XYZ file of C-alpha atoms in Angstrom:
606
model
C 53.263 -251.966 -106.631
C 50.082 -251.290 -107.981
C 48.882 -254.836 -106.988
C 50.153 -254.423 -103.521
C 48.293 -251.049 -103.207
C 45.187 -252.761 -104.402
C 45.370 -255.551 -101.749
C 46.050 -253.024 -99.050
C 43.066 -250.815 -100.476
C 40.649 -253.690 -100.233
C 41.678 -254.512 -96.573
C 40.148 -250.878 -95.578
C 36.423 -250.307 -95.161
C 34.674 -247.555 -96.965
C 34.340 -245.854 -93.776
C 37.536 -245.371 -91.617
C 36.282 -243.715 -88.407
C 33.388 -241.896 -86.442
C 34.669 -239.167 -84.617
C 33.041 -236.726 -82.261
C 34.692 -233.268 -81.873
C 33.466 -231.016 -78.931
C 34.551 -227.336 -77.873
C 36.283 -227.083 -74.322
C 36.352 -223.655 -73.003
C 40.141 -224.071 -71.923
C 41.508 -226.530 -74.236
C 39.577 -225.413 -77.658
C 38.563 -227.915 -80.244
C 39.214 -231.533 -79.353
C 38.409 -235.146 -80.341
C 36.222 -236.411 -77.567
C 35.276 -239.937 -79.200
C 36.645 -242.003 -82.043
C 35.405 -245.440 -83.401
C 37.503 -247.253 -84.009
C 40.393 -245.387 -82.078
C 42.295 -242.951 -84.308
C 45.506 -244.621 -82.796
C 45.390 -248.259 -82.629
C 46.871 -248.619 -79.297
C 44.673 -245.923 -77.348
C 41.056 -246.127 -76.308
C 37.993 -244.465 -77.937
C 37.994 -241.456 -75.752
C 41.873 -240.896 -75.433
C 41.687 -237.919 -77.741
C 44.907 -238.736 -79.543
C 45.349 -237.853 -83.161
C 47.610 -239.237 -85.983
C 50.392 -236.278 -86.609
C 48.967 -235.990 -90.279
C 45.464 -235.408 -89.204
C 46.364 -232.732 -86.300
C 43.852 -230.525 -88.081
C 40.868 -232.584 -87.855
C 39.182 -230.927 -84.911
C 39.489 -227.721 -86.434
C 38.048 -228.834 -89.663
C 35.052 -230.763 -88.086
C 34.164 -227.908 -85.664
C 34.696 -224.894 -88.071
C 35.671 -221.459 -87.135
C 32.804 -219.126 -86.139
C 30.453 -222.181 -85.839
C 28.729 -220.638 -82.657
C 27.119 -218.107 -85.112
C 24.790 -221.015 -86.181
C 22.801 -223.662 -84.519
C 23.883 -226.323 -87.168
C 26.188 -226.737 -90.155
C 27.848 -229.200 -92.343
C 31.321 -229.519 -93.348
C 33.092 -231.421 -96.044
C 36.743 -231.647 -95.770
C 39.937 -233.416 -97.057
C 42.614 -235.189 -94.756
C 45.981 -236.389 -95.935
C 46.650 -240.135 -96.138
C 48.285 -241.736 -93.484
C 50.502 -244.088 -95.745
C 51.765 -244.457 -99.141
C 49.130 -247.210 -99.723
C 46.214 -244.866 -98.843
C 44.657 -242.155 -100.882
C 42.874 -238.917 -99.655
C 40.507 -239.122 -96.816
C 37.171 -237.464 -97.269
C 35.489 -235.998 -94.268
C 31.879 -235.197 -93.561
C 30.984 -233.224 -90.327
C 27.593 -232.316 -88.820
C 27.853 -229.654 -86.227
C 25.011 -228.745 -83.822
C 24.975 -226.951 -80.366
C 22.609 -227.321 -77.714
C 21.875 -225.276 -74.320
C 23.718 -226.760 -71.499
C 20.576 -226.709 -69.303
C 18.765 -229.408 -71.553
C 21.356 -231.637 -70.853
C 20.097 -235.112 -68.583
C 23.770 -235.560 -67.688
C 25.904 -232.680 -67.476
C 29.553 -233.037 -67.114
C 31.747 -230.986 -64.713
C 33.804 -229.396 -67.619
C 30.347 -227.842 -69.178
C 30.836 -224.379 -67.838
C 28.985 -222.566 -70.725
C 25.427 -221.830 -71.725
C 25.608 -223.907 -74.870
C 27.541 -227.163 -75.618
C 29.101 -227.281 -79.191
C 29.888 -230.741 -80.954
C 30.381 -232.182 -84.409
C 29.871 -235.820 -85.546
C 31.816 -236.571 -88.564
C 32.653 -239.319 -90.878
C 36.165 -240.119 -92.199
C 35.634 -242.063 -95.423
C 37.532 -243.549 -98.457
C 34.895 -242.825 -100.894
C 33.838 -239.237 -101.995
C 30.062 -239.871 -101.465
C 29.778 -236.584 -99.779
C 25.918 -236.004 -100.183
C 25.079 -239.630 -99.269
C 27.355 -239.543 -96.181
C 25.852 -236.179 -95.004
C 22.136 -237.569 -95.480
C 22.965 -240.747 -93.313
C 24.908 -238.579 -90.618
C 22.431 -235.683 -90.212
C 19.825 -238.217 -89.150
C 22.309 -239.728 -86.521
C 23.576 -236.530 -85.331
C 19.879 -235.288 -84.562
C 19.114 -238.579 -82.754
C 22.545 -238.336 -80.831
C 21.579 -234.693 -79.568
C 18.021 -235.778 -78.850
C 19.639 -238.258 -76.307
C 20.648 -235.118 -74.228
C 23.449 -237.397 -72.972
C 26.691 -237.613 -74.904
C 28.124 -240.537 -73.065
C 25.440 -242.639 -75.091
C 28.078 -243.743 -77.715
C 26.288 -247.054 -78.924
C 24.186 -245.097 -81.652
C 27.797 -244.035 -83.243
C 29.066 -247.586 -83.192
C 25.998 -248.698 -84.960
C 26.386 -246.041 -87.431
C 29.835 -247.304 -88.164
C 28.820 -250.783 -88.881
C 25.788 -249.717 -90.768
C 27.609 -247.339 -93.065
C 30.233 -250.036 -93.950
C 27.529 -252.364 -94.588
C 25.860 -250.396 -97.062
C 28.723 -248.817 -98.801
C 30.848 -252.194 -99.024
C 31.288 -252.876 -102.723
C 29.428 -249.900 -103.985
C 30.636 -248.194 -107.198
C 31.317 -244.442 -107.736
C 28.803 -244.180 -110.379
C 25.287 -242.748 -110.760
C 23.561 -239.912 -109.217
C 24.562 -241.051 -105.671
C 27.962 -239.258 -106.232
C 26.172 -235.817 -106.851
C 23.680 -235.900 -104.200
C 23.079 -232.427 -102.990
C 25.109 -230.735 -105.701
C 22.898 -228.683 -108.058
C 24.647 -227.236 -111.316
C 21.192 -225.437 -111.846
C 21.389 -223.483 -108.760
C 25.141 -222.766 -109.643
C 24.209 -221.361 -113.163
C 21.274 -219.412 -111.840
C 23.619 -217.714 -109.174
C 26.825 -217.154 -111.115
C 25.484 -217.144 -114.543
C 28.272 -216.920 -117.373
C 30.812 -216.850 -114.472
C 30.525 -220.476 -114.224
C 32.842 -220.952 -117.298
C 35.275 -218.464 -116.055
C 35.399 -220.822 -112.845
C 35.809 -223.816 -115.098
C 38.594 -222.350 -116.959
C 40.431 -220.998 -113.723
C 40.673 -224.547 -112.404
C 41.805 -226.035 -115.830
C 44.591 -223.310 -115.437
C 45.580 -224.757 -112.073
C 45.561 -221.254 -110.438
C 44.976 -220.582 -106.675
C 41.247 -220.170 -106.236
C 39.817 -219.556 -102.983
C 35.893 -219.485 -102.437
C 34.580 -217.498 -99.452
C 31.231 -217.410 -97.810
C 29.480 -218.375 -94.676
C 28.110 -220.836 -93.228
C 30.262 -223.750 -94.445
C 27.520 -225.736 -96.138
C 27.119 -223.098 -98.557
C 30.612 -222.763 -99.140
C 31.186 -226.562 -99.847
C 28.326 -226.807 -101.755
C 29.280 -224.328 -104.053
C 32.992 -225.603 -104.494
C 32.022 -229.256 -104.955
C 29.291 -228.391 -107.308
C 31.942 -226.412 -109.677
C 34.148 -229.590 -109.475
C 31.160 -231.627 -110.457
C 31.189 -230.099 -113.975
C 34.565 -231.832 -114.503
C 33.660 -235.352 -115.876
C 34.888 -237.890 -113.442
C 36.476 -235.478 -111.106
C 34.733 -236.114 -107.895
C 34.527 -239.856 -108.433
C 38.348 -240.277 -109.085
C 40.156 -237.247 -109.565
C 40.540 -236.247 -105.915
C 42.494 -239.085 -104.639
C 45.616 -237.032 -104.697
C 44.101 -233.878 -103.682
C 45.294 -233.640 -100.095
C 48.863 -234.504 -100.194
C 50.227 -231.899 -97.708
C 52.207 -231.705 -94.658
C 51.078 -230.162 -91.434
C 53.298 -227.586 -89.658
C 56.148 -229.372 -87.421
C 55.428 -227.451 -84.435
C 52.067 -226.643 -82.670
C 53.606 -223.333 -81.225
C 53.872 -221.987 -85.084
C 49.905 -222.186 -85.288
C 47.388 -219.679 -84.132
C 45.981 -220.470 -80.704
C 42.351 -220.699 -80.537
C 39.288 -222.985 -80.886
C 37.338 -223.346 -84.147
C 34.073 -222.411 -82.448
C 35.641 -219.059 -81.225
C 36.661 -216.072 -83.540
C 40.561 -215.964 -83.622
C 42.474 -212.704 -83.702
C 43.492 -211.514 -87.215
C 47.130 -210.700 -86.207
C 47.484 -214.668 -84.960
C 48.982 -215.492 -88.261
C 52.133 -213.708 -89.832
C 51.675 -213.670 -93.553
C 54.901 -214.217 -95.745
C 56.633 -211.649 -97.299
C 55.353 -210.750 -100.914
C 58.850 -211.778 -102.138
C 58.071 -215.520 -101.274
C 55.156 -215.558 -103.447
C 55.795 -216.215 -107.044
C 53.376 -217.176 -109.801
C 53.747 -217.553 -113.542
C 51.856 -214.727 -115.406
C 50.607 -214.503 -118.844
C 53.529 -212.743 -120.075
C 55.604 -215.739 -119.008
C 53.488 -218.042 -120.880
C 53.465 -216.018 -124.111
C 57.466 -216.277 -123.847
C 57.127 -219.933 -123.487
C 55.226 -220.467 -126.466
C 57.201 -218.239 -128.613
C 54.692 -215.423 -128.798
C 54.980 -211.948 -128.076
C 53.277 -210.816 -124.849
C 49.903 -209.444 -125.625
C 49.032 -206.006 -124.305
C 46.084 -205.839 -121.715
C 42.949 -204.618 -123.254
C 40.486 -204.894 -120.508
C 38.643 -201.942 -118.681
C 39.500 -202.674 -115.100
C 41.244 -199.831 -113.107
C 44.163 -202.392 -112.413
C 44.651 -203.136 -116.185
C 47.127 -200.472 -116.800
C 49.620 -201.476 -114.206
C 51.929 -204.348 -113.649
C 51.136 -205.753 -117.087
C 54.722 -206.945 -117.691
C 55.331 -208.256 -114.214
C 56.132 -211.871 -113.381
C 54.767 -211.386 -109.971
C 51.209 -211.596 -108.617
C 51.578 -208.411 -106.312
C 48.906 -207.046 -103.956
C 47.328 -203.753 -105.195
C 49.307 -200.744 -103.986
C 46.116 -199.373 -102.652
C 42.798 -201.114 -101.859
C 40.752 -201.027 -105.101
C 37.006 -200.652 -104.787
C 34.710 -203.395 -105.210
C 33.403 -201.321 -108.280
C 36.556 -202.239 -110.334
C 37.032 -205.686 -109.383
C 34.346 -207.152 -111.728
C 34.815 -204.964 -114.902
C 37.273 -207.665 -116.110
C 34.400 -210.057 -116.394
C 33.205 -208.738 -119.868
C 34.644 -206.659 -122.480
C 34.046 -202.913 -122.901
C 31.188 -202.369 -125.373
C 33.390 -199.956 -127.236
C 35.183 -202.811 -128.756
C 32.031 -204.259 -130.250
C 33.102 -202.617 -133.607
C 36.014 -205.059 -133.871
C 33.432 -207.916 -134.203
C 34.796 -211.395 -134.710
C 38.339 -210.509 -135.171
C 38.226 -209.034 -131.543
C 36.702 -212.276 -130.187
C 39.032 -214.629 -131.474
C 42.334 -212.722 -132.110
C 45.323 -214.722 -130.776
C 47.923 -213.368 -128.281
C 50.515 -211.261 -130.003
C 48.086 -210.171 -132.919
C 48.883 -213.143 -135.400
C 47.163 -213.084 -138.564
C 45.019 -215.843 -139.705
C 42.644 -215.865 -136.795
C 39.528 -214.750 -138.527
C 37.028 -217.486 -138.848
C 35.900 -217.909 -142.652
C 33.010 -219.846 -143.876
C 34.297 -223.294 -142.886
C 32.324 -223.224 -139.410
C 29.002 -224.597 -139.528
C 27.093 -224.570 -142.844
C 24.221 -222.431 -141.553
C 25.644 -219.303 -139.948
C 24.094 -218.433 -136.731
C 22.882 -221.981 -135.635
C 25.177 -223.327 -133.078
C 26.332 -226.791 -133.053
C 24.344 -228.670 -130.184
C 24.800 -232.171 -130.419
C 23.641 -234.171 -127.580
C 26.654 -235.673 -125.640
C 26.681 -238.915 -124.085
C 25.707 -239.184 -120.501
C 28.924 -239.652 -118.225
C 27.936 -243.128 -117.084
C 27.948 -244.298 -120.745
C 31.568 -243.850 -121.503
C 32.672 -247.199 -120.276
C 34.714 -248.476 -117.377
C 37.927 -246.971 -115.965
C 41.438 -248.032 -115.839
C 44.527 -246.937 -114.102
C 46.279 -244.052 -115.780
C 49.938 -244.988 -116.792
C 51.148 -241.318 -115.953
C 48.669 -239.887 -113.778
C 47.986 -242.827 -111.501
C 44.413 -242.031 -111.498
C 41.437 -244.144 -112.658
C 40.686 -242.809 -116.085
C 37.792 -243.317 -118.852
C 38.460 -243.912 -122.417
C 38.837 -240.235 -122.972
C 41.579 -239.817 -120.531
C 39.297 -238.154 -117.893
C 39.423 -236.991 -115.195
C 42.185 -234.752 -115.975
C 45.036 -235.048 -113.402
C 44.521 -231.541 -112.229
C 44.502 -232.244 -108.268
C 47.916 -233.990 -108.181
C 51.613 -233.156 -107.576
C 50.869 -230.348 -104.982
C 47.905 -229.017 -106.498
C 45.450 -229.104 -103.484
C 41.675 -229.549 -103.214
C 40.477 -228.370 -99.764
C 36.596 -227.670 -99.588
C 36.979 -226.265 -96.213
C 40.401 -224.901 -94.731
C 40.619 -223.988 -91.105
C 42.516 -221.026 -89.893
C 45.333 -223.445 -88.775
C 46.014 -224.233 -92.175
C 46.721 -220.728 -93.365
C 50.254 -221.556 -94.047
C 49.281 -223.736 -96.920
C 48.572 -220.927 -99.009
C 52.154 -219.863 -99.153
C 53.904 -223.145 -98.805
C 56.376 -223.607 -101.562
C 55.564 -227.354 -101.916
C 51.801 -226.250 -102.980
C 51.900 -225.199 -106.576
C 48.152 -224.179 -106.456
C 44.845 -225.009 -104.722
C 41.036 -224.932 -104.917
C 40.031 -224.214 -101.319
C 37.044 -222.687 -99.354
C 37.164 -220.521 -96.224
C 34.881 -218.672 -93.923
C 37.386 -216.635 -92.206
C 37.860 -213.043 -93.332
C 41.601 -213.318 -93.010
C 41.928 -215.531 -95.945
C 40.071 -212.886 -98.051
C 42.188 -210.114 -96.885
C 45.212 -211.878 -97.718
C 44.635 -211.358 -101.461
C 48.288 -211.566 -102.726
C 48.163 -215.180 -101.619
C 45.252 -216.270 -104.058
C 44.956 -215.887 -107.820
C 41.183 -215.543 -107.553
C 38.764 -215.057 -104.802
C 35.211 -216.251 -105.298
C 32.750 -214.395 -103.313
C 29.985 -216.947 -103.356
C 27.264 -214.430 -101.456
C 27.875 -211.834 -104.314
C 28.668 -214.237 -107.184
C 31.703 -212.184 -107.988
C 35.077 -213.445 -109.142
C 37.904 -211.073 -107.859
C 41.130 -211.171 -109.851
C 43.940 -208.862 -109.186
C 46.247 -209.662 -112.081
C 45.340 -208.111 -115.286
C 47.180 -210.687 -117.467
C 44.982 -213.395 -115.881
C 41.704 -211.382 -116.600
C 42.945 -211.275 -120.268
C 43.361 -215.220 -120.500
C 39.874 -215.734 -118.849
C 38.067 -213.305 -121.144
C 35.114 -215.177 -122.526
C 35.052 -215.367 -126.369
C 31.754 -214.980 -128.421
C 31.491 -219.008 -128.699
C 32.046 -219.080 -125.004
C 29.321 -216.366 -124.404
C 26.839 -218.367 -126.633
C 27.532 -221.582 -124.490
C 26.880 -219.794 -121.322
C 23.740 -218.204 -122.639
C 22.719 -221.535 -123.949
C 22.751 -223.028 -120.423
C 21.068 -220.029 -118.709
C 18.288 -219.969 -121.088
C 17.531 -223.705 -120.737
C 17.840 -223.551 -117.058
C 15.577 -220.365 -116.765
C 13.031 -221.732 -118.858
C 12.591 -224.897 -116.899
C 12.745 -223.064 -113.662
C 8.871 -222.516 -113.063
C 7.987 -226.160 -113.928
C 7.258 -227.429 -110.349
C 6.893 -231.024 -111.476
C 10.390 -231.211 -113.397
C 12.432 -228.684 -111.390
C 15.801 -230.296 -111.530
C 14.757 -233.714 -112.634
C 14.064 -233.401 -116.299
C 16.830 -234.115 -118.791
C 17.280 -230.704 -120.856
C 17.962 -227.994 -118.300
C 18.633 -230.496 -115.481
C 21.628 -231.290 -113.196
C 22.734 -234.156 -115.476
C 21.947 -232.280 -118.681
C 24.494 -229.477 -117.457
C 27.099 -231.639 -116.657
C 26.808 -233.252 -119.849
C 27.246 -230.031 -121.614
C 30.411 -229.425 -119.539
C 31.608 -232.881 -120.584
C 30.981 -232.059 -124.210
C 32.777 -228.746 -123.934
C 35.909 -230.467 -122.433
C 35.787 -233.292 -124.827
C 35.867 -230.794 -127.735
C 38.563 -228.798 -126.283
C 40.807 -231.798 -125.860
C 39.850 -232.907 -129.359
C 40.661 -229.598 -131.021
C 44.093 -229.695 -129.617
C 45.076 -232.870 -131.571
C 43.650 -231.618 -134.862
C 45.980 -230.698 -137.393
C 44.065 -227.296 -137.851
C 44.205 -226.827 -134.118
C 45.269 -222.945 -134.149
C 42.079 -221.970 -135.738
C 39.852 -224.431 -133.713
C 41.396 -223.447 -130.490
C 40.608 -219.752 -131.202
C 37.046 -220.268 -130.194
C 38.098 -221.077 -126.609
C 40.503 -218.194 -126.527
C 43.989 -218.392 -127.847
C 45.688 -216.827 -124.725
C 43.740 -219.395 -122.675
C 44.715 -222.426 -124.657
C 48.133 -221.413 -124.827
C 48.432 -221.152 -120.992
C 46.436 -224.248 -120.539
C 48.775 -226.308 -122.738
C 51.504 -225.799 -120.336
C 49.869 -226.902 -117.325
C 50.602 -230.201 -115.536
C 47.210 -231.509 -116.447
C 47.256 -230.994 -120.031
C 50.826 -232.293 -120.637
C 49.859 -235.443 -118.714
C 46.791 -236.105 -120.676
C 48.647 -235.311 -124.019
C 51.475 -237.641 -123.062
C 49.095 -240.756 -123.557
C 46.857 -241.788 -126.515
C 43.266 -241.976 -125.989
C 41.605 -243.782 -128.893
C 38.122 -242.738 -127.891
C 39.002 -239.275 -128.621
C 38.762 -239.955 -132.331
C 35.136 -240.183 -131.764
C 34.612 -236.495 -130.839
C 34.322 -233.896 -133.350
C 36.747 -230.998 -132.797
C 35.862 -227.534 -132.680
C 33.856 -225.367 -130.130
C 30.119 -226.625 -129.770
C 29.144 -223.238 -130.409
C 31.555 -221.995 -133.346
C 29.949 -220.045 -136.090
C 30.295 -216.727 -137.604
C 29.793 -213.303 -135.765
C 26.165 -212.001 -136.011
C 24.208 -209.044 -134.682
C 22.789 -211.506 -132.157
C 26.341 -211.920 -130.755
C 26.551 -208.140 -130.560
C 23.554 -207.898 -128.518
C 24.690 -210.904 -126.242
C 28.104 -209.325 -125.685
C 26.683 -205.698 -124.695
C 24.008 -207.550 -122.612
C 26.664 -209.278 -120.604
C 28.892 -206.214 -120.213
C 25.883 -204.248 -118.829
C 24.641 -206.912 -116.590
C 27.828 -208.200 -115.087
C 30.216 -205.260 -114.569
C 29.940 -203.064 -111.955
C 29.883 -199.889 -114.433
C 27.082 -201.515 -116.388
C 25.030 -202.130 -113.238
C 25.395 -198.553 -112.359
C 24.315 -197.292 -115.699
C 21.189 -200.048 -115.450
C 20.397 -198.649 -111.967
C 20.467 -195.098 -113.293
C 18.378 -195.855 -116.154
C 15.882 -197.704 -114.102
C 15.621 -194.780 -111.367
C 15.365 -192.236 -114.189
C 12.461 -194.254 -115.866
C 10.877 -194.676 -112.579
C 11.029 -190.856 -111.892
C 9.700 -189.998 -115.254
C 6.609 -192.422 -115.015
C 5.880 -190.751 -111.408
C 6.096 -187.171 -112.751
C 3.913 -188.096 -115.834
C 1.163 -189.400 -113.449
C 1.404 -186.441 -111.061
C 1.278 -184.177 -114.344
C -1.773 -186.181 -115.400
C -3.550 -185.853 -112.053
C -2.921 -182.056 -112.010
C -4.416 -181.688 -115.562
C -7.386 -183.618 -114.689
C -8.070 -181.662 -111.529
C -7.945 -178.467 -113.529
C -10.491 -179.465 -116.040
């Protein structure tokens, strides 16, 4: 079966289709041209679509696109056959004034013409495809005659000629994805996003325009070793709705009424909570300890329910850091396992020099050897069993979701997702997501207090995040090495997360795993061990894991510096802390101004 799949795979070119999607004032978004035709028996301009790709026009021409002169979209389409894998789409959108056209067709009735040129590919080289596509899209629009399609056919031939035989290794996979910018923007919350995806939760990214959205989402995924190269092959296995009448009506380039989609009842949405996890692993469910306003309610519930009242934004970020009042608990609070079991304190068996973290230099991803077909996951894996099979068995990765795909959020066949959206309707339906990531505000909003507890960063995690942030910030002013140097650069950051994941996996195999895993968060590791990705990884032997030293890269005894670090994060990242900081700055400024005024008054009297 695998040999047959391989033969079928070789027959297909790297680029499957070049497609032009336009916005019609009566029909909405529609396919105007495809090469080769999307349906084999039809012409290039027939507009026909395979049933599995019926959302293609709405993905290529995103909702609200009329608000921007140009935009770029990354999206995933389901495979058309069992032999195929995920189809990766890159779309470049532009609009032009109708009066500037040399040839104006009769159906052009508006002042502007909106179109997207998109590439459907078998290889996840998003940045490389975008760079080539932007040039051709610009040239296509400069013709001011959209009947000139020869340039699109030449693009198809050129891309297949240049990509055929290319391997998914090296920096070309990560072109346009900057972990440095992600660290500077989200700071320590990048590690929270990393853990959220390991737990296979329903994570929704939200921001406009789409290029910012897909850039942030794909950059987070690039932190997982091998994920973009080999881990997304099964990430778009979903079925569209059976009837067009069930979908909201409207084109992607025009705003759609918020009542066009009827959300499912809350009884239809069930998610495993941390209480269920504690019962599965034989532990007593831990009491919530966070300071968020929602911490005290729903702690023993098994459903992720929407809040009974809209909670203010000021309470949604408080979970991200611990209350400074718990600082006196020192190391015990940072590493106490769920249920309050004894023996969680860290003895002197950590690094011989307390206070100096372990910062061994990890190997670059490219130096880990070749990849082989995973026996259980079906993905191409390296010697360490990576990428983890996160996006398999109904866990979707949709860099951009059209409004017409809203039903996937509550589909019973979808066990989770990492998705991006620009329509406000997705953000309003909070009960359909475990976490909503506001990219603009760099805020991670989570309603379930138990999930917030699972994701609370340990002292070692805070050291790791602070280590990354310091190196990125220190090299920020170097105009000659900005993003290109090793230490503090993009590849260096990915290597650090590779080391973090390697040591986490290695710690689970160690005979003293309970003590070692406490540095990653005992509640988190207990939840992660029952996820699909860990169970599949653990079911196989990976001999290369013996080369990895178990234990958190930043394990060590608790010190005064850790107290300052946790307090700093609490003040800087919780809404309550920000208010206190702003009040202190305002008071300080007023005191300085008052002092200057008094000084001038006294000088005048003298």
